[in-house]
Coordinates of C-alpha atoms and ligand atoms in Angstrom, one line a residue:
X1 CA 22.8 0.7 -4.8
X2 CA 18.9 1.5 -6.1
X3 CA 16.7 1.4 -3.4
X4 CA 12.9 1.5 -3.3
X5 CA 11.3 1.7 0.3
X6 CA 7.5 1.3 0.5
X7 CA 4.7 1.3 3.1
X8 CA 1.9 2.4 3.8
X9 CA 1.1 6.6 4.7
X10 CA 2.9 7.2 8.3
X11 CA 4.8 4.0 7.9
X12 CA 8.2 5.7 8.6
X13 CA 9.7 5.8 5.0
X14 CA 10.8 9.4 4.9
X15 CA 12.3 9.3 8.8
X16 CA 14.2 5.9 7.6
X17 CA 14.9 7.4 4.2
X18 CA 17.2 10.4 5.0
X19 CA 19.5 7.9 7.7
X20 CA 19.4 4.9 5.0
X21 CA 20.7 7.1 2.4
X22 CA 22.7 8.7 4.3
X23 CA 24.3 5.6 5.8
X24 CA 24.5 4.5 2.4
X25 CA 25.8 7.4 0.3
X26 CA 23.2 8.0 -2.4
X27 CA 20.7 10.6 -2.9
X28 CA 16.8 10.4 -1.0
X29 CA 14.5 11.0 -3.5
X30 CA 11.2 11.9 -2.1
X31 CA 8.1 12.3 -4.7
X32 CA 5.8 13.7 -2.0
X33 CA 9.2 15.9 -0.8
X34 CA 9.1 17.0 -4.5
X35 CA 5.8 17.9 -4.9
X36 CA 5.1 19.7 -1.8
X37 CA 8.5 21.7 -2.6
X38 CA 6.6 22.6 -6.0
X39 CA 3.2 23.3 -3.8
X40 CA 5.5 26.0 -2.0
X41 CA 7.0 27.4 -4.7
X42 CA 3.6 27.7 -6.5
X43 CA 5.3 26.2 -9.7
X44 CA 2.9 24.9 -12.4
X45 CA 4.2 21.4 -11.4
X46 CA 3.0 22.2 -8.1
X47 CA -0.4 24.0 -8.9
X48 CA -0.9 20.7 -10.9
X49 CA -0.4 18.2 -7.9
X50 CA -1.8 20.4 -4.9
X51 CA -5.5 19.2 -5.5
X52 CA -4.7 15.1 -6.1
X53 CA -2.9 15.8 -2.9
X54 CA -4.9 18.0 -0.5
X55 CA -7.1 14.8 -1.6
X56 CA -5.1 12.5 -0.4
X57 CA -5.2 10.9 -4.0
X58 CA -2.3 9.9 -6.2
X59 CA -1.2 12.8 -8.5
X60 CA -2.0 11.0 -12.1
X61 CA 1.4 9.3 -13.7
X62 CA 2.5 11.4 -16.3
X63 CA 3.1 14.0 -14.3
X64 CA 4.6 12.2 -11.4
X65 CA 6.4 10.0 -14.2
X66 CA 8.0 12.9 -16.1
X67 CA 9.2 14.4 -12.8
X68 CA 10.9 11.2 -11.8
X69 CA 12.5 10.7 -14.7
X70 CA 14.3 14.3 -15.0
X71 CA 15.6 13.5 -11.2
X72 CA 17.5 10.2 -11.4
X73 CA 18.5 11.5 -14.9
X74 CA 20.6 14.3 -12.4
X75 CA 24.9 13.1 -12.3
X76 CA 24.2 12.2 -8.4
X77 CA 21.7 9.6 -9.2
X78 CA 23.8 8.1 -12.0
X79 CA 25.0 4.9 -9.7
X80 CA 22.3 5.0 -6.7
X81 CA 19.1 6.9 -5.3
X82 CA 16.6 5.7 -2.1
X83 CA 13.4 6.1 -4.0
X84 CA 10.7 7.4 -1.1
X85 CA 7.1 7.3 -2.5
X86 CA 7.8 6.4 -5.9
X87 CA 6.4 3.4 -7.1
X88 CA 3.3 3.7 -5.8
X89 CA 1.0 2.1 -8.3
X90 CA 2.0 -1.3 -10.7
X91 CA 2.3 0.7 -13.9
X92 CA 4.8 3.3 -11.8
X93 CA 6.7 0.3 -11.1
X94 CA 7.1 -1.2 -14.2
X95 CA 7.6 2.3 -16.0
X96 CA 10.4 2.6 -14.0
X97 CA 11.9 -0.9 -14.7
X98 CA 11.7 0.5 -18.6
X99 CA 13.6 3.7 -17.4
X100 CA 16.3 1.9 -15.8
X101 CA 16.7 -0.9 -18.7
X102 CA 17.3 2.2 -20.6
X103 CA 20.4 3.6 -18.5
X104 CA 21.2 -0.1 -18.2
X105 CA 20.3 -0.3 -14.7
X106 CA 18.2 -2.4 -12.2
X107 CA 16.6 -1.8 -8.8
X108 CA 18.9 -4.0 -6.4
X109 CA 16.5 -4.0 -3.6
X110 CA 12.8 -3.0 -2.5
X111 CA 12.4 -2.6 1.3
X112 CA 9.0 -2.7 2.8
X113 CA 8.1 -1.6 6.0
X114 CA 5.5 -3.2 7.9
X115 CA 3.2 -1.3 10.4
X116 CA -0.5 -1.7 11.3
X117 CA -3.2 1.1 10.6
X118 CA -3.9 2.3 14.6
X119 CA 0.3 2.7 15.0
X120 CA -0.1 4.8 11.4
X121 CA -2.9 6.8 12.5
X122 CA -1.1 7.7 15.7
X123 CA 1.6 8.4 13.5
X124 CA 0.5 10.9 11.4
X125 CA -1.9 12.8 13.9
X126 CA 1.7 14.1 15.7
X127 CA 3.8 14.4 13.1
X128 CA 5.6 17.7 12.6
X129 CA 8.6 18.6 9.5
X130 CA 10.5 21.4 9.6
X131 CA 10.1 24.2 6.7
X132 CA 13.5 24.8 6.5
X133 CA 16.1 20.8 6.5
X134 CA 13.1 19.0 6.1
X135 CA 13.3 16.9 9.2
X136 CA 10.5 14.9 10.2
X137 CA 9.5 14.1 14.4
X138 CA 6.8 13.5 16.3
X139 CA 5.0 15.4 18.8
X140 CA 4.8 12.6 21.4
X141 CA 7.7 10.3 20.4
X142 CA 10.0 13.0 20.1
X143 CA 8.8 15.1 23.1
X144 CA 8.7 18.2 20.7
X145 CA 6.5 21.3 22.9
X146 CA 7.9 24.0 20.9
X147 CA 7.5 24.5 16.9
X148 CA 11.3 24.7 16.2
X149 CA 13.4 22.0 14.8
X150 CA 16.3 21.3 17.4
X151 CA 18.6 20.5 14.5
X152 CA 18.7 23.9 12.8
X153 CA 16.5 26.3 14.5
X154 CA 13.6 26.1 11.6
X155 CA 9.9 26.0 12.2
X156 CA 7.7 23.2 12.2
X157 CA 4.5 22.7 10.5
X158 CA 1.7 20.1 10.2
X159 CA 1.1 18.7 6.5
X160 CA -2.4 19.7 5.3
X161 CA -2.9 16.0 4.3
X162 CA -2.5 14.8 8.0
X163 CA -5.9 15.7 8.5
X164 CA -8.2 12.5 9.9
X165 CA -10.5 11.9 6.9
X166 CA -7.4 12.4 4.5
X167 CA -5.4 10.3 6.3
X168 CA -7.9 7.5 5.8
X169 CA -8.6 8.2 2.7
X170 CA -4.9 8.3 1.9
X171 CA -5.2 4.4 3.9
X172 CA -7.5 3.2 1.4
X173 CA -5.5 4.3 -1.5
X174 CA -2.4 3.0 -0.5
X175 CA -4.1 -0.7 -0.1
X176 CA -5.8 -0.3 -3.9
X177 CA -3.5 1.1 -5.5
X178 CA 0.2 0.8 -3.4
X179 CA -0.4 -2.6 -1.7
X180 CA 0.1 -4.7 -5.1
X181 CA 3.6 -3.5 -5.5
X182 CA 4.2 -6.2 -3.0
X183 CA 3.4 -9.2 -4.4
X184 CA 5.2 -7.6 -7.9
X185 CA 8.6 -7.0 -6.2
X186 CA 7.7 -10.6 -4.5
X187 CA 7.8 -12.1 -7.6
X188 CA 10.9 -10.0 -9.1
X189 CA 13.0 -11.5 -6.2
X190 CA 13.6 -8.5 -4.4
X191 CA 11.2 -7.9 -2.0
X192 CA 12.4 -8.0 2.0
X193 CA 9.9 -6.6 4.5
X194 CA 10.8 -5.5 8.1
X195 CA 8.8 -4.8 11.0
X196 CA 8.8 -1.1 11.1
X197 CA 7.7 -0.7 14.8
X198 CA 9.4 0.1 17.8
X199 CA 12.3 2.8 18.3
X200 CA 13.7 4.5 14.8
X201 CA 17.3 3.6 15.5
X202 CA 15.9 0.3 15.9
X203 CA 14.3 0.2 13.0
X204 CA 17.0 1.8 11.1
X205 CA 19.5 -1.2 12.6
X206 CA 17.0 -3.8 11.1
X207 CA 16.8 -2.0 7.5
X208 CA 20.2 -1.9 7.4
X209 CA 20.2 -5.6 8.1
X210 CA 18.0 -6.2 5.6
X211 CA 19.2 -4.7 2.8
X212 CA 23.1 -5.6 3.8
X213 CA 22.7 -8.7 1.7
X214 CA 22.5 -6.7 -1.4
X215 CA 24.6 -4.5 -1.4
X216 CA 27.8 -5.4 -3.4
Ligands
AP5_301 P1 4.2 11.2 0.6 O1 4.8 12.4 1.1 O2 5.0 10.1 -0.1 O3 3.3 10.6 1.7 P2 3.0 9.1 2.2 O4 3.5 7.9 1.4 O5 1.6 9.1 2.5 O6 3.9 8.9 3.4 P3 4.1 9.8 4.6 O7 5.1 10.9 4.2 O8 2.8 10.3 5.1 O9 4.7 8.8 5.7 P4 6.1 8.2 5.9 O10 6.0 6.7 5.7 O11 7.2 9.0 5.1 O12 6.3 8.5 7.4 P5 7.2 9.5 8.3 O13 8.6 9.0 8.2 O14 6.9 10.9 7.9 O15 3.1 11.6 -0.5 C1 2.2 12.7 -0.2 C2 1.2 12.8 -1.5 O16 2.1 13.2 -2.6 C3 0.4 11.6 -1.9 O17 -0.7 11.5 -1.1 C4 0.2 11.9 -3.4 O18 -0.8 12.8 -3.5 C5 1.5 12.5 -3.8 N1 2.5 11.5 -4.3 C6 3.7 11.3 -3.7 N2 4.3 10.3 -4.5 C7 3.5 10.0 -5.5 C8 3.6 9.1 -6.6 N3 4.6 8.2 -6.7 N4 2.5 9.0 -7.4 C9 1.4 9.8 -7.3 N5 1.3 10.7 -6.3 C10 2.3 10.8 -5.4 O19 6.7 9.1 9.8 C11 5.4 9.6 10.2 C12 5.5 10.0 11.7 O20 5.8 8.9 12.5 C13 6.5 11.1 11.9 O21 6.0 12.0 12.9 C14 7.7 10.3 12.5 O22 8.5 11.1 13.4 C15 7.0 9.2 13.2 N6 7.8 7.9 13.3 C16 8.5 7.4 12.3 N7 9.1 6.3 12.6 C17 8.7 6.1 13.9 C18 8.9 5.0 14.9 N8 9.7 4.0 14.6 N9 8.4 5.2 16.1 C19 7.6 6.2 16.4 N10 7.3 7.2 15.5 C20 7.9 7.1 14.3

């Protein structure tokens, strides 16, 4: 199955993402995962996205397209990914309709979840991933009091684009440049939107849901 979740910064895509695909047995394929692996391993990749991002600005599409096209061209993405982050603009999205015409393929399903901007805010102001699975909680929501990851002992850190201003800014971006991918899966046929609030097995039971239809 070929997955694409989207929704807004803070929306819960990369917490949903890792028990979809799980659930689902196909690889999560996080751009923002991606480049802030690159930011860490100071690779030239990553020295060319850590400004866009620090920004809170897309990273421009050549370089984010190039980098998603050597991924799913890996064996484990031959028959289905979760795509996290990536479309995030209208000619990402139909770049990647091209790539996947090309491997005779098609996207089966776009998912979007739906929160408003005060729950994203609150969001992002507590959220905490740890630097060594990659597991993303929440400061509050989570009752995390300590800076270690109860699933495998590794630290937690706060992403330097979780700041206030860059959060917003990162808001505004998302509904220029992000928000029109909805009305073009819309019209590809498959769009579904869930509410994204409330507990994250909850929401993970309703994306299921939603996306049960297509599978095959
Ligand atoms: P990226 O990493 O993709 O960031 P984003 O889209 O802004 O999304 P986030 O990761 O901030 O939020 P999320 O929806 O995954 O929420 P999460 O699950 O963590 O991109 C970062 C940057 O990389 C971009 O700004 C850009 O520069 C660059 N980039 C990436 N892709 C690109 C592309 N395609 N093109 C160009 N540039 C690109 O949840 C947030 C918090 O909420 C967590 O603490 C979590 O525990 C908590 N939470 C989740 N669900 C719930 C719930 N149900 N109830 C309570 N708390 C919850």
């Amino acid at each position: 199955m070929r997955v694409v979740l989207v929704g807004p910064p803070g929306a819960g895509k990369g917490t949903q993402a890792q028990f979809i695909a799980s659930h689902l047995s196909i690889p999560k394929i996080s751009t923002g995962d991606i480049f802030r692996a690159n930011v860490s391993g100071g690779s030239e990749l990553g020295r060319k996205a850590k400004g866009y991002m620090d920004r809170g600005d897309l990273v421009p599409d050549e370089v984010t397209i190039a980098m998603v096209r050597d991924r799913l061209s890996e064996d484990d993405a031959r028959d289905g990914f979760l795509l996290d982050g990536f479309p995030r603009n209208v000619p990402q999205a139909e770049t990647l309709k091209k790539m996947l015409a090309e491997w005779d393929a098609r996207l089966d399903v776009v998912l979007e979840l739906v929160v408003d901007e005060e729950e994203v805010v609150r969001r992002l102001s507590g959220r905490r991933t740890c630097d060594t699975c990659g597991r993303i909680w929440h400061v509050v929501f989570d009752d995390k009091r300590d800076d270690v990851c109860d699933d495998c002992g590794g630290r937690l850190y706060q992403r330097d684009d979780d700041r206030e201003e860059v959060v917003r800014h990162r808001l505004e971006v998302y509904q220029e440049q992000t928000a029109p991918l909805v009305s073009f899966y819309a019209e590809e046929g498959i769009l579904v939107g869930i509410d994204a609030t409330g507990p994250v097995e909850e929401v993970t039971e309703r994306a299921l849901a939603a996306l049960r239809p297509f599978m095959d």
